[in-house]
Each structure stands twice: as C-alpha cells, then as structure tokens.
Tab-separated table of C-alpha atoms in Angstrom:
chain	number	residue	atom	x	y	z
A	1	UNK	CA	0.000	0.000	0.000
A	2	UNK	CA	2.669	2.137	0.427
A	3	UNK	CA	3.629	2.110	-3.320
A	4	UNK	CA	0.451	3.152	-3.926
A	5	UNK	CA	0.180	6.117	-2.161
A	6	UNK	CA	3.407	7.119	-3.082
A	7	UNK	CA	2.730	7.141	-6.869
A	8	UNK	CA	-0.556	8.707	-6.124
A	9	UNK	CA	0.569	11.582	-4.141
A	10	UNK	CA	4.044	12.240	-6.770
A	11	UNK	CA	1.608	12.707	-9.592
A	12	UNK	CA	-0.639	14.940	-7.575
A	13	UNK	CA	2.405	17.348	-6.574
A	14	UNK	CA	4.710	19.901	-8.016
A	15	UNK	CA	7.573	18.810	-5.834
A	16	UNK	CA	7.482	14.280	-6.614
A	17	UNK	CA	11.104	14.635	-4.541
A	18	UNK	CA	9.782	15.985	-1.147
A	19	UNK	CA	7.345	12.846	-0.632
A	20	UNK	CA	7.953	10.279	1.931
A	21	UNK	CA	5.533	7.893	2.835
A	22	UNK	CA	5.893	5.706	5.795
A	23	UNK	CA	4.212	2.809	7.096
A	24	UNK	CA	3.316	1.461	10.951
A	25	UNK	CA	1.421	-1.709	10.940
A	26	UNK	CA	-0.049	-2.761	14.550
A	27	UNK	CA	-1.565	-5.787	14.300
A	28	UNK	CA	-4.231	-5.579	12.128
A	29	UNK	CA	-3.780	-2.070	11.111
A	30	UNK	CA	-1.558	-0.359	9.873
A	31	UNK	CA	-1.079	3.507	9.542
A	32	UNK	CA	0.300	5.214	6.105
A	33	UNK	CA	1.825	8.334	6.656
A	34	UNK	CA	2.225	10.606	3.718
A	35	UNK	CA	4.246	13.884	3.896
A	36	UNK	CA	4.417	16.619	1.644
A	37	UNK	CA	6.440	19.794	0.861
A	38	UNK	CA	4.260	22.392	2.580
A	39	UNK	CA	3.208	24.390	-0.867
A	40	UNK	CA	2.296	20.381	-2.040
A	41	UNK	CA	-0.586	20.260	1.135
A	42	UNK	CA	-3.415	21.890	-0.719
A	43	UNK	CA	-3.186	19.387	-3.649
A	44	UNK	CA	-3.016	16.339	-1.889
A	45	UNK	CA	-5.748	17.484	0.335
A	46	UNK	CA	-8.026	19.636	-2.344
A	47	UNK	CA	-11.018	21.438	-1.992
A	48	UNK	CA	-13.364	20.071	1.208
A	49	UNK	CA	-10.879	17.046	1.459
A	50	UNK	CA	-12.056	15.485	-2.072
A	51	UNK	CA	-8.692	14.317	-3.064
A	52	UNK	CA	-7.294	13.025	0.561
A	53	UNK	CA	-10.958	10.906	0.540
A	54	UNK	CA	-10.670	9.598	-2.725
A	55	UNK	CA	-6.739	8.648	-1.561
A	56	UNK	CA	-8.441	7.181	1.527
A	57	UNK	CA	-10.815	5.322	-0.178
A	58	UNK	CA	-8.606	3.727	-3.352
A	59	UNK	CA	-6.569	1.912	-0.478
A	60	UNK	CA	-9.856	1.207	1.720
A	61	UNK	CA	-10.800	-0.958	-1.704
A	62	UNK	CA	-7.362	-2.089	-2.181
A	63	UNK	CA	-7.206	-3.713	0.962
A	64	UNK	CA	-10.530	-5.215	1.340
A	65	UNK	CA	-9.934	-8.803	0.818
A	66	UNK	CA	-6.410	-8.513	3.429
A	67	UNK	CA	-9.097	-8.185	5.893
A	68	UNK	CA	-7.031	-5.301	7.353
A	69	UNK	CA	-7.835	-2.169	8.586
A	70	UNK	CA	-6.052	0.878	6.634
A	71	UNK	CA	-5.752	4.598	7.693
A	72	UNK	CA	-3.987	7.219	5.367
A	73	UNK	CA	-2.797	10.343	7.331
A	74	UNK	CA	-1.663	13.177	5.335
A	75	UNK	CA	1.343	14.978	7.676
C-alpha cells in the first residue's frame, strides 16, 4: 500500500522529490503516513478534502480482501 500512495501523491504534486511515505502496521492495522512539501498540502488534500478521501478510499478498496484495517494520514 505504500507504493500506492506514493505514486498517487508524486503525480498529484509539483515537488514528486519531497514525498515520503511511511508505514506502521499494529496488528491488524496499519497507519500510512504521507508527507508533503508544505506548498504540495493543498493538492493532496483539495477542496473540502475530495482528493485526501478519494486517496483514503482507493486503499480502503485495495485492501478489502487482506481483511485489514487501513488509515492514510496526510502529515
């Protein structure tokens, strides 16, 4: 998953260098953090959150038959 979100959030961004995306599992879930270059936040975010949801829920689907719990935090 954290391929994914990584090639997600470079295309999304002006600076594809500043990303880092890290990744904590606990158990049955596991936490994705995604950083971006602070001029980068508004696009990976976007207006009212659409684009961080949309992020959210193309792993949610990805990892539906892992039976695993998924949370994308944007830092």
């Amino acid at each position: 998953m954290k391929e994914l979100v990584e090639i997600i959030a470079k295309s999304l961004v002006d600076h594809p260098e500043d990303v880092v995306v890290t990744e904590k599992e606990e158990g049955k879930h596991t936490v994705i953090e995604l950083h971006v270059a602070e001029g980068d936040m508004g696009k990976v975010i976007g207006k009212q959150g659409r684009i961080a949801k949309a992020i959210r829920a193309v792993v949610k689907a990805a990892t539906s038959k892992d039976n695993k719990r998924v949370d994308v935090e944007i830092v």
